XYZ file of C-alpha atoms in Angstrom:
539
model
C 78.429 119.415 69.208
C 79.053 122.485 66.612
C 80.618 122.368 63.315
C 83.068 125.119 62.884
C 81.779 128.667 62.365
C 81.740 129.322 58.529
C 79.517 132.518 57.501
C 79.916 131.422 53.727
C 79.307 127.333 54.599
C 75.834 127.823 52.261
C 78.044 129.181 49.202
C 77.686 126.288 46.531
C 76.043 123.691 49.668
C 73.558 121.058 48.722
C 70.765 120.797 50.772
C 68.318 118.092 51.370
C 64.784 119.010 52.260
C 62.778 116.922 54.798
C 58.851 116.674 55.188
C 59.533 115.676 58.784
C 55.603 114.263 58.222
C 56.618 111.709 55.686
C 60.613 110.881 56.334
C 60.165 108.548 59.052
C 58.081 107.180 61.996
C 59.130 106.198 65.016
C 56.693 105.613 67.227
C 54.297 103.944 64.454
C 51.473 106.057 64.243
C 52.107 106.793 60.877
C 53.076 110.326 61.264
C 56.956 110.711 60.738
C 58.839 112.846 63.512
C 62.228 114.240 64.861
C 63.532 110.869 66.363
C 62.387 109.115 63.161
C 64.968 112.206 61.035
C 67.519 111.887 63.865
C 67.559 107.544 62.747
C 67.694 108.441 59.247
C 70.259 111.258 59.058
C 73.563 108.537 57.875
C 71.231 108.513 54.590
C 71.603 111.918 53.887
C 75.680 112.027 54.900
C 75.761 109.356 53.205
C 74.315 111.381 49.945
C 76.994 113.951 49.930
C 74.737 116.728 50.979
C 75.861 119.544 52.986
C 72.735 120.952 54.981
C 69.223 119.137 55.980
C 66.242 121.684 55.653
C 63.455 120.871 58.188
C 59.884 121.470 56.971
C 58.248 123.302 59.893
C 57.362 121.254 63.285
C 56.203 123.694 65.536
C 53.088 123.766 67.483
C 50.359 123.813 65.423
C 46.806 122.745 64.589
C 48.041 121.269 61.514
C 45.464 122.738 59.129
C 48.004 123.549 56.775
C 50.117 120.849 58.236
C 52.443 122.798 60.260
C 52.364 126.464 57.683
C 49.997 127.380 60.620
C 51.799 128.094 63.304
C 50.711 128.570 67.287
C 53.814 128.345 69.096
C 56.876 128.995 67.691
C 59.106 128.283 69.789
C 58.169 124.469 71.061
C 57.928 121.465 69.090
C 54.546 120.215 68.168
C 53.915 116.780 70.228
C 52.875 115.165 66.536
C 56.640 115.309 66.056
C 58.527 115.340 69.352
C 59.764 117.599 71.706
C 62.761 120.257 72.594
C 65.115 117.780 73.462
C 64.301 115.345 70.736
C 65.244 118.347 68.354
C 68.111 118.627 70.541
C 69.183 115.146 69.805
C 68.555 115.840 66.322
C 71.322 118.294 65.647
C 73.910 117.261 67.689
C 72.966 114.118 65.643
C 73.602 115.957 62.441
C 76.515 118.147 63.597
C 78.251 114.555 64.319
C 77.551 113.829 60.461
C 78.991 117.410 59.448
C 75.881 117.635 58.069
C 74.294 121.967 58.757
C 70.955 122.081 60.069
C 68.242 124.636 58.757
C 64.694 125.414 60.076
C 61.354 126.375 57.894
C 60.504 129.821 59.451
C 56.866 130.944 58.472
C 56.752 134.246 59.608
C 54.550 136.135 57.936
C 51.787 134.339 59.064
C 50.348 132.758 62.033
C 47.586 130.133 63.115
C 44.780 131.778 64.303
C 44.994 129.315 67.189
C 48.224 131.793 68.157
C 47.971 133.456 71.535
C 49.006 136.676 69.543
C 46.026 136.133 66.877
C 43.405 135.598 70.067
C 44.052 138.207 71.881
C 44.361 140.761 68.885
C 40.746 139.870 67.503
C 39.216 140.517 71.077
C 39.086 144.564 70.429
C 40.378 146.994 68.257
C 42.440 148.513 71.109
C 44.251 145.357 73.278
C 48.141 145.696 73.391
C 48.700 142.946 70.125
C 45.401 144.875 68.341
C 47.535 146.140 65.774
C 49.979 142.692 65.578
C 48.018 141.666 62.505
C 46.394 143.479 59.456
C 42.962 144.439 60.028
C 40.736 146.933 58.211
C 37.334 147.858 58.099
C 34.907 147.061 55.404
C 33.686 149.316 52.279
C 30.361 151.145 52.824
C 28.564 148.064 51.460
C 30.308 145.928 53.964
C 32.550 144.288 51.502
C 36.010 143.355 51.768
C 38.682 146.521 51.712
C 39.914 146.026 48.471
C 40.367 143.248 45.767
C 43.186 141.119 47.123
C 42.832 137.082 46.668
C 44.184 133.945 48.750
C 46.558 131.793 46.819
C 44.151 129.450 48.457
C 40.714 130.119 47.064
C 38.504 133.214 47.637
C 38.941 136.481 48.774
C 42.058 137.556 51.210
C 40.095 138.811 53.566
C 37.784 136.580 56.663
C 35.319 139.030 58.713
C 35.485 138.558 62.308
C 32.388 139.567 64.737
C 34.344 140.537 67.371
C 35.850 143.420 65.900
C 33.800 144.271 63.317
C 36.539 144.761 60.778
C 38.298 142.227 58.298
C 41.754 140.175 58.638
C 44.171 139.389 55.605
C 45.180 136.069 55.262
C 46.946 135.316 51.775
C 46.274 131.033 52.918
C 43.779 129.800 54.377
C 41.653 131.488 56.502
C 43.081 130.126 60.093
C 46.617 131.607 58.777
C 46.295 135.161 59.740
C 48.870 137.661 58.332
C 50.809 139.687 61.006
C 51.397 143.381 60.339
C 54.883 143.683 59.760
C 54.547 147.522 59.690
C 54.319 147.210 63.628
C 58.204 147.110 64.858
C 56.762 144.910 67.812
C 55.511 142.416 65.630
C 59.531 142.214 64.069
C 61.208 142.427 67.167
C 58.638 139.027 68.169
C 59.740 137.452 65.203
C 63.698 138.099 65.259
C 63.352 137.342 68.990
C 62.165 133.800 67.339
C 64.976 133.831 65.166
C 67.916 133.941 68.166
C 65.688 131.198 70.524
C 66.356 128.766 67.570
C 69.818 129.921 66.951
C 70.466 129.661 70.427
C 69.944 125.566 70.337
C 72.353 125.167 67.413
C 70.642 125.753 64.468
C 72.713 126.973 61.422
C 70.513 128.843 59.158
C 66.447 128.875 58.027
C 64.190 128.462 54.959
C 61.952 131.633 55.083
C 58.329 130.450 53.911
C 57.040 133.416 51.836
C 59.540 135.849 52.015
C 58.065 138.147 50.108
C 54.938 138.048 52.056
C 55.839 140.195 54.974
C 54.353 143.667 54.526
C 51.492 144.585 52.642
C 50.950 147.904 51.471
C 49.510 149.940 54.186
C 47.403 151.999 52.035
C 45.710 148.494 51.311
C 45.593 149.471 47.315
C 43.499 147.235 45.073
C 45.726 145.039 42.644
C 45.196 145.462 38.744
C 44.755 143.051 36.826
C 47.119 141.161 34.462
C 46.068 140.093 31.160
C 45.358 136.856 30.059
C 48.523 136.484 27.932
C 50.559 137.579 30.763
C 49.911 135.286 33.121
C 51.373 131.844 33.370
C 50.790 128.992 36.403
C 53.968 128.993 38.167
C 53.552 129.114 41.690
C 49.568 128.999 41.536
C 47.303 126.232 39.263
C 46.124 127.707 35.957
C 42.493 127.279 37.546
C 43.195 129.639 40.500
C 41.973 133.353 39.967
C 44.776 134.322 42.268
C 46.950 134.244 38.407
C 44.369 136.942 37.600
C 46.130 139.825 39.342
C 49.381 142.004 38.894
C 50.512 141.451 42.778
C 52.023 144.349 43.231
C 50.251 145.385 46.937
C 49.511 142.061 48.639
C 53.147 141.714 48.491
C 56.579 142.729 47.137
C 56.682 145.701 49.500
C 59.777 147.862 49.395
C 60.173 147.724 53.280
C 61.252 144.509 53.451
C 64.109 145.134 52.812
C 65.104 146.832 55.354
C 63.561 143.735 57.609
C 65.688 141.686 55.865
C 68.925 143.751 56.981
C 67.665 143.113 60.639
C 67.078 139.776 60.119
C 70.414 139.131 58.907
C 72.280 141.526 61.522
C 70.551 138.325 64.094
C 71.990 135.960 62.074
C 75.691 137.364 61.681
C 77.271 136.520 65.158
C 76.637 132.804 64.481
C 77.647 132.600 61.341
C 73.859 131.208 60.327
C 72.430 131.568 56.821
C 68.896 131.837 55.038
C 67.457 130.781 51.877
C 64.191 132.340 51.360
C 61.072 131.087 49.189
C 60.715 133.793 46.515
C 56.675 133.387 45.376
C 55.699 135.740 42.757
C 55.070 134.668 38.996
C 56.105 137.996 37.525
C 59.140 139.367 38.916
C 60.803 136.243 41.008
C 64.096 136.341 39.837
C 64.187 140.395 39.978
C 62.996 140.205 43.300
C 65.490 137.648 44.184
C 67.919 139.545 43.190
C 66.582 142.106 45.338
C 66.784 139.796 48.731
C 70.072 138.716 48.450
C 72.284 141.485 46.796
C 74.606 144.196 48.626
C 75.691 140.925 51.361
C 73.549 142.636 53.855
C 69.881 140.919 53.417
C 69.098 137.038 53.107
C 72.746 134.683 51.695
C 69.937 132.930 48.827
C 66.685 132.697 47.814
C 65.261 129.816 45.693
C 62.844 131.419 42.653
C 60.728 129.176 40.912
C 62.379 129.209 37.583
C 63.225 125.633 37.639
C 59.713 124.626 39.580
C 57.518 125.637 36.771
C 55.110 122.722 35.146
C 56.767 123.192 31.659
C 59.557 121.214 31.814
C 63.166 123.443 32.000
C 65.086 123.850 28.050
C 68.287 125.636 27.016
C 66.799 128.680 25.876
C 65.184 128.598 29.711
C 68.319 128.733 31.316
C 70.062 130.682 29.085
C 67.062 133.556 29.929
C 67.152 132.505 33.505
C 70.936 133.402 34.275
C 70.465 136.506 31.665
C 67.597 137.695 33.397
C 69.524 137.270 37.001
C 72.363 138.800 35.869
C 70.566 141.809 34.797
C 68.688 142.117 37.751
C 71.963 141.842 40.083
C 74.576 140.267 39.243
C 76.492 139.176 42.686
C 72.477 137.615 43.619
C 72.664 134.174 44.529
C 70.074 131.492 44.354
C 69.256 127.937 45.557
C 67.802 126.567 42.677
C 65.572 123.316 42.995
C 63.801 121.201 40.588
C 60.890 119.388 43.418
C 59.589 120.144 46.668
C 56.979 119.573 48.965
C 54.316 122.286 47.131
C 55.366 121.050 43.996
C 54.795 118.254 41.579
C 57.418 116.075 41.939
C 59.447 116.734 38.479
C 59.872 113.195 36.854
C 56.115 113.189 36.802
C 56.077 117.107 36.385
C 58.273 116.936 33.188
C 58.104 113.650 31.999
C 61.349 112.331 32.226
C 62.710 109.112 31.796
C 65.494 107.962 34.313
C 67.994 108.943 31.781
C 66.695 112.339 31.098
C 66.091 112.411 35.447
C 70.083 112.169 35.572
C 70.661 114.817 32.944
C 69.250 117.288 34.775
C 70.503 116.244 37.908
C 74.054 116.686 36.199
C 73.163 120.044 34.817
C 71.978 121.024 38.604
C 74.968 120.402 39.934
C 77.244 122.369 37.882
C 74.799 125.806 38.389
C 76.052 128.507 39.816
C 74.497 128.735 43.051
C 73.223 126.494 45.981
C 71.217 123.074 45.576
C 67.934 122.078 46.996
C 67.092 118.567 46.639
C 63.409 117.661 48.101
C 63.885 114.193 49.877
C 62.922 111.337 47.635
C 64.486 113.110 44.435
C 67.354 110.596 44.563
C 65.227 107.884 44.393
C 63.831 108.666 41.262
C 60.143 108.836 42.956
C 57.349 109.978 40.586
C 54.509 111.951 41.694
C 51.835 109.386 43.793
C 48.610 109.317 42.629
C 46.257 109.664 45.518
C 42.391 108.949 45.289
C 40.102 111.975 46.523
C 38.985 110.052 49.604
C 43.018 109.754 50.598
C 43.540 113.572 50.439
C 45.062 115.601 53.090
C 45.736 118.930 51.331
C 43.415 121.610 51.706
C 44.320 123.149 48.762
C 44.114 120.161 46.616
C 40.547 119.686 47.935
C 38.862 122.977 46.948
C 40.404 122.906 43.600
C 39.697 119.124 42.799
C 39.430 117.172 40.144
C 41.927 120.240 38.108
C 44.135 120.312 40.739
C 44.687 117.305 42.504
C 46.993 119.605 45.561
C 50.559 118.716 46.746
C 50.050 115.641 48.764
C 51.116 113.351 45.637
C 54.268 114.821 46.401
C 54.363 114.310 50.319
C 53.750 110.855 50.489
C 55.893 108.726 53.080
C 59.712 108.035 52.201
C 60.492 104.456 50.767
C 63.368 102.974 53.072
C 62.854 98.902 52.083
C 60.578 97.183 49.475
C 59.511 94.138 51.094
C 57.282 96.021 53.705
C 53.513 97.269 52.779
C 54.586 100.691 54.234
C 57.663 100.462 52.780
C 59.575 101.204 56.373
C 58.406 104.450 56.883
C 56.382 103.086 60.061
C 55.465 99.885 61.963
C 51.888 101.188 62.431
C 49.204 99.799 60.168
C 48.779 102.905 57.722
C 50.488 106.053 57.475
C 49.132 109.200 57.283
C 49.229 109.262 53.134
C 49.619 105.868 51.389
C 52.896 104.701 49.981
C 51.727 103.681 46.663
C 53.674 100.493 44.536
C 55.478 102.300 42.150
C 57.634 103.939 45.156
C 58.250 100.495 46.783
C 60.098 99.648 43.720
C 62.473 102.759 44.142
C 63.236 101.985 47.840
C 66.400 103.167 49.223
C 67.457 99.139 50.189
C 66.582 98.201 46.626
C 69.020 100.819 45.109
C 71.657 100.805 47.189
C 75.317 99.847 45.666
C 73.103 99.187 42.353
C 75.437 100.763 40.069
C 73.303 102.294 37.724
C 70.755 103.327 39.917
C 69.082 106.236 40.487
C 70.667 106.674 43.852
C 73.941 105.709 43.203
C 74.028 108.447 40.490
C 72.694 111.032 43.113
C 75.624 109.726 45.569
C 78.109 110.024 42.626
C 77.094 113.503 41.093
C 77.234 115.327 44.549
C 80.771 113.677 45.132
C 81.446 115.519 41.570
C 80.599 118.423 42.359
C 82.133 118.027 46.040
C 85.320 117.264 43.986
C 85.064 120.116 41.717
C 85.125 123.078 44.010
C 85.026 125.808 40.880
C 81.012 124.211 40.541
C 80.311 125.348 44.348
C 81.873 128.582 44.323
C 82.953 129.472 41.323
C 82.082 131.899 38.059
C 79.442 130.714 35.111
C 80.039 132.289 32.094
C 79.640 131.849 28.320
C 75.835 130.828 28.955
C 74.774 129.908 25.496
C 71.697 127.836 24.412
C 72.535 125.831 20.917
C 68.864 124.041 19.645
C 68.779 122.033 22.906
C 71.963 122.315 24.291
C 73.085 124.286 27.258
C 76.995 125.341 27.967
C 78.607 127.527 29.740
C 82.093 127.476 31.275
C 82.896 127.259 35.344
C 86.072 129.327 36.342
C 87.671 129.746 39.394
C 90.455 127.091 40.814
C 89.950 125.524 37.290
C 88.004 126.045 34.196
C 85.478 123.454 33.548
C 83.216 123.218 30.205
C 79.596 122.008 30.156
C 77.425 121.061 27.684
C 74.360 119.485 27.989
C 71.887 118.107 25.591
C 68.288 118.654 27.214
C 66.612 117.034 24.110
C 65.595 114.092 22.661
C 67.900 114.191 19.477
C 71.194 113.951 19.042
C 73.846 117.058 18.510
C 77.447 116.967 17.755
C 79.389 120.100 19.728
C 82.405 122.025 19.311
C 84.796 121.993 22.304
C 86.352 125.528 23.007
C 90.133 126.585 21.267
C 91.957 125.001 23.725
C 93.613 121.535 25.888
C 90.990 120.166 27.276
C 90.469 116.525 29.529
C 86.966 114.921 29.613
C 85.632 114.768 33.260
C 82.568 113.135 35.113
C 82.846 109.619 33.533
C 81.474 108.519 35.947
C 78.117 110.115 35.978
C 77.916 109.777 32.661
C 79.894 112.229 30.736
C 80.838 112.035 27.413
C 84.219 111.654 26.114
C 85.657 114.384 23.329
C 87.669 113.328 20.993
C 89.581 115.788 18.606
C 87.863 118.502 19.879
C 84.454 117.212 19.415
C 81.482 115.461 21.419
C 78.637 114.035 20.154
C 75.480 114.382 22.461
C 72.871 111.852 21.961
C 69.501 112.274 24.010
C 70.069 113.764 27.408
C 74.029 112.998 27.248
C 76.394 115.746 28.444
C 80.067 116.898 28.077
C 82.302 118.029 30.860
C 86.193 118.826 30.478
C 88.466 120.491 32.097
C 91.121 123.162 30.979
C 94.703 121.511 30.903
């Protein structure tokens, strides 16, 4: 089964991101996989959300648990096979529910056919498939460049006597997008996934495709300039002023292919915008004109300091600036992130605040599975780790698996029915059993009936999916700005800890969103205690 051909089905969608590694096991060995998502899928209908976003499950040695890719086009056994992804979206198509794929192409696993036969010799027919350059006179790397990973960018291999780039680990080789074979490999990647019914992809590291091919050294950014946003504050990588490792002007022009592959079936793409600097510039970038990517999530709302009025207000500014007609996916958690109840330190109540205040943005929704439970960041003890990263840049960084750890489906079961097996491949940890999805479920103040209730809001509310967002003013810690389209809807939201009494606009207006907590306004006025919010409509 298809759902109907939409080319603007992303505009304003909510869509739920799966760790297929942690939703759900089905075969208990305590790795979750594609007939464990397909079981699960009436959870997320169920939710409201539009699309499912599938973390990447190709073939793959799993040393950056699936980032590291050696087939792309087959399913790694870990997780399943063809037809059990198959199964999986006619599954979700039943549900109405879109289906997007994590596409990491600018890098491979070394383990690729592609990477093997390229590092044989500097002149086999995929030699120049991935960046390669020769070392200084001193035998150095070619220039300053670092690994978001650790270290420098750049692993030596024997073979050819030169140096490879790899901005992750060093089994994640970076292909040379400058070589039109290497993008005619990866759209032809692009249509064998379309082909089996996929509606649209997450683009790992969008920015991350070309390199500058004169291989320039980066400067370096001063200390007051640099800030911990998509890399920890102990990582050098914050060090540099990226503008050669990535950010390369030709991408865009990649991006116009890419999208001319995605037109006929009416398919969309949300790519992952990394850069500390510029992110919302370059997003802008990506996804104006209507000929590149539809969206691109920035990491505005993923930072470690926890989101305020005057940061919104400067976010949309800044975006509108840059281009206005961009649009983004914003997202508060995912799976690189800490997850943000622990990130920002939020009670439940101030957890449903912002969950209010995402769903009346302008723009598309991620929500990172879990979120609706309310889940807090696991702690994990050093000799539990999985993450690479996390390991090289213990104790300051403790990595990402805190926020990978298995779904919570019932709390009277050790693994709290993620598997049947004896242990999965992270612990679930006690404070999640509590938050199970059984234990929530038609608990009317729960964290999960408010996530089933705010989506139906905004479902409700089509002006919040698709329509304008103006009047974007930040009062102490209140945010408001108005929604206009089929109707004109007012929001105010106190992001704050005290309590602020708010002029409604000149105007009839109706209080909306009772239900999820909104605040009456009476004569005109609302008072906003900590974390409460205001939403009328124009009558």
């Amino acid at each position: 089964m298809t759902l109907p051909k939409d080319p603007d089905w992303w505009r304003g969608a909510v869509i739920y991101q799966i760790y297929p590694r942690s939703f759900q096991d089905s075969n208990g060995d305590g790795i979750g996989d594609l007939p464990g998502i397909t079981a699960r899928l009436d959870h997320i209908a169920a939710l409201g959300a539009d699309a499912i976003w599938i973390s990447p499950f190709f073939t793959s040695p799993m040393k950056d648990f699936g980032y590291d890719v050696s087939d792309y086009c087959d399913v790694d056994p870990m997780f399943g096979t063809l037809a059990d992804f198959d199964a999986l979206v006619t599954r979700a198509h039943e549900l109405g529910l879109r289906v997007m794929i994590d596409l990491v192409l600018s890098h491979s696993s070394d383990q690729h056919p592609w990477f093997r036969e390229s590092r044989q010799s500097r002149d086999n027919p995929k030699a120049d498939w991935y960046v390669w350059a020769d070392a200084k006179p001193d035998g150095t790397p070619p220039n300053n460049w670092l690994s978001i990973f650790g270290g420098s960018a750049w692993s030596w291999d024997a073979r050819r006597e030169q140096y490879y780039l790899h901005n992750f680990l060093t089994s994640q080789p970076d292909l040379n997008f400058h070589n039109p074979d290497v993008q005619e490999a990866q759209l032809d990647v692009t249509r064998f996934w379309l082909a089996r019914g996929v509606d649209g992809f997450r683009l790992d590291t969008i920015n991350f495709y070309f390199a500058d091919k004169y291989l320039r050294d980066n400067p370096a950014l001063p200390k007051e300039l640099r800030n911990d946003s998509i890399a920890p504050a102990v990582n050098p990588y914050n060090h540099q002023m990226h503008l050669f490792d990535k950010n390369q002007p030709e991408n865009l022009e990649f991006l116009r292919k890419f999208r001319a592959v995605l037109v006929p079936y009416g398919a969309a793409a949300v790519g992952e915008v990394g850069d500390a600097q510029r992110g919302l510039e370059i997003m802008a970038e990506y996804t104006s004109g209507g000929d590149k990517v539809q969206m691109c999530y920035p990491f505005e709302m993923l930072q470690p300091k926890r989101l305020t009025a005057d940061g919104v207000e400067a976010t949309f500014a800044r975006m509108a600036a840059a281009a206005p007609d961009a649009w983004p996916c914003w997202s508060y958690s995912n799976h690189d992130t800490v997850r943000h109840i622990t990130r920002w330190k939020l009670s439940d109540e101030g957890a449903k605040a912002y969950t209010a205040l995402l769903m009346c943005l302008r723009g598309s929704v991620c929500l990172y599975q879990g979120e609706e439970l309310g889940l807090p960041e696991a702690e994990i003890a050093f000799e539990d780790l999985q993450d690479p990263y996390g390991i090289e840049f213990w104790p300051e960084f403790k990595g990402r698996d805190g926020a990978r750890t298995p779904m919570v489906w019932q709390q009277d079961n050790a693994q709290g029915g993620f598997t049947t097996g004896p242990r999965a491949w992270l612990p679930v940890t006690a404070p999640h059993l509590t938050r199970a999805v059984g234990a929530q479920t038609g608990v009317e103040a729960s964290m999960l009936e408010f996530y089933r209730a705010a989506l139906a809001f905004r479902r409700a509310h089509p002006v919040l999916r698709e329509g304008t967002m103006t009047g974007i003013e930040a009062v102490g810690a209140v945010i408001r700005f108005h929604r206009q389209g089929s109707e004109e809807i007012f929001c105010a939201f106190n992001l704050g800890e005290g309590t602020q009494e708010i002029d409604l606009p000149e105007g009839r207006w109706e209080t909306v969103g009772q239900n999820i907590g909104g605040q009456p306004a009476d004569g005109g006025k609302a008072i906003l205690g900590p974390w409460h919010y205001c939403l009328a409509r124009r009558v």
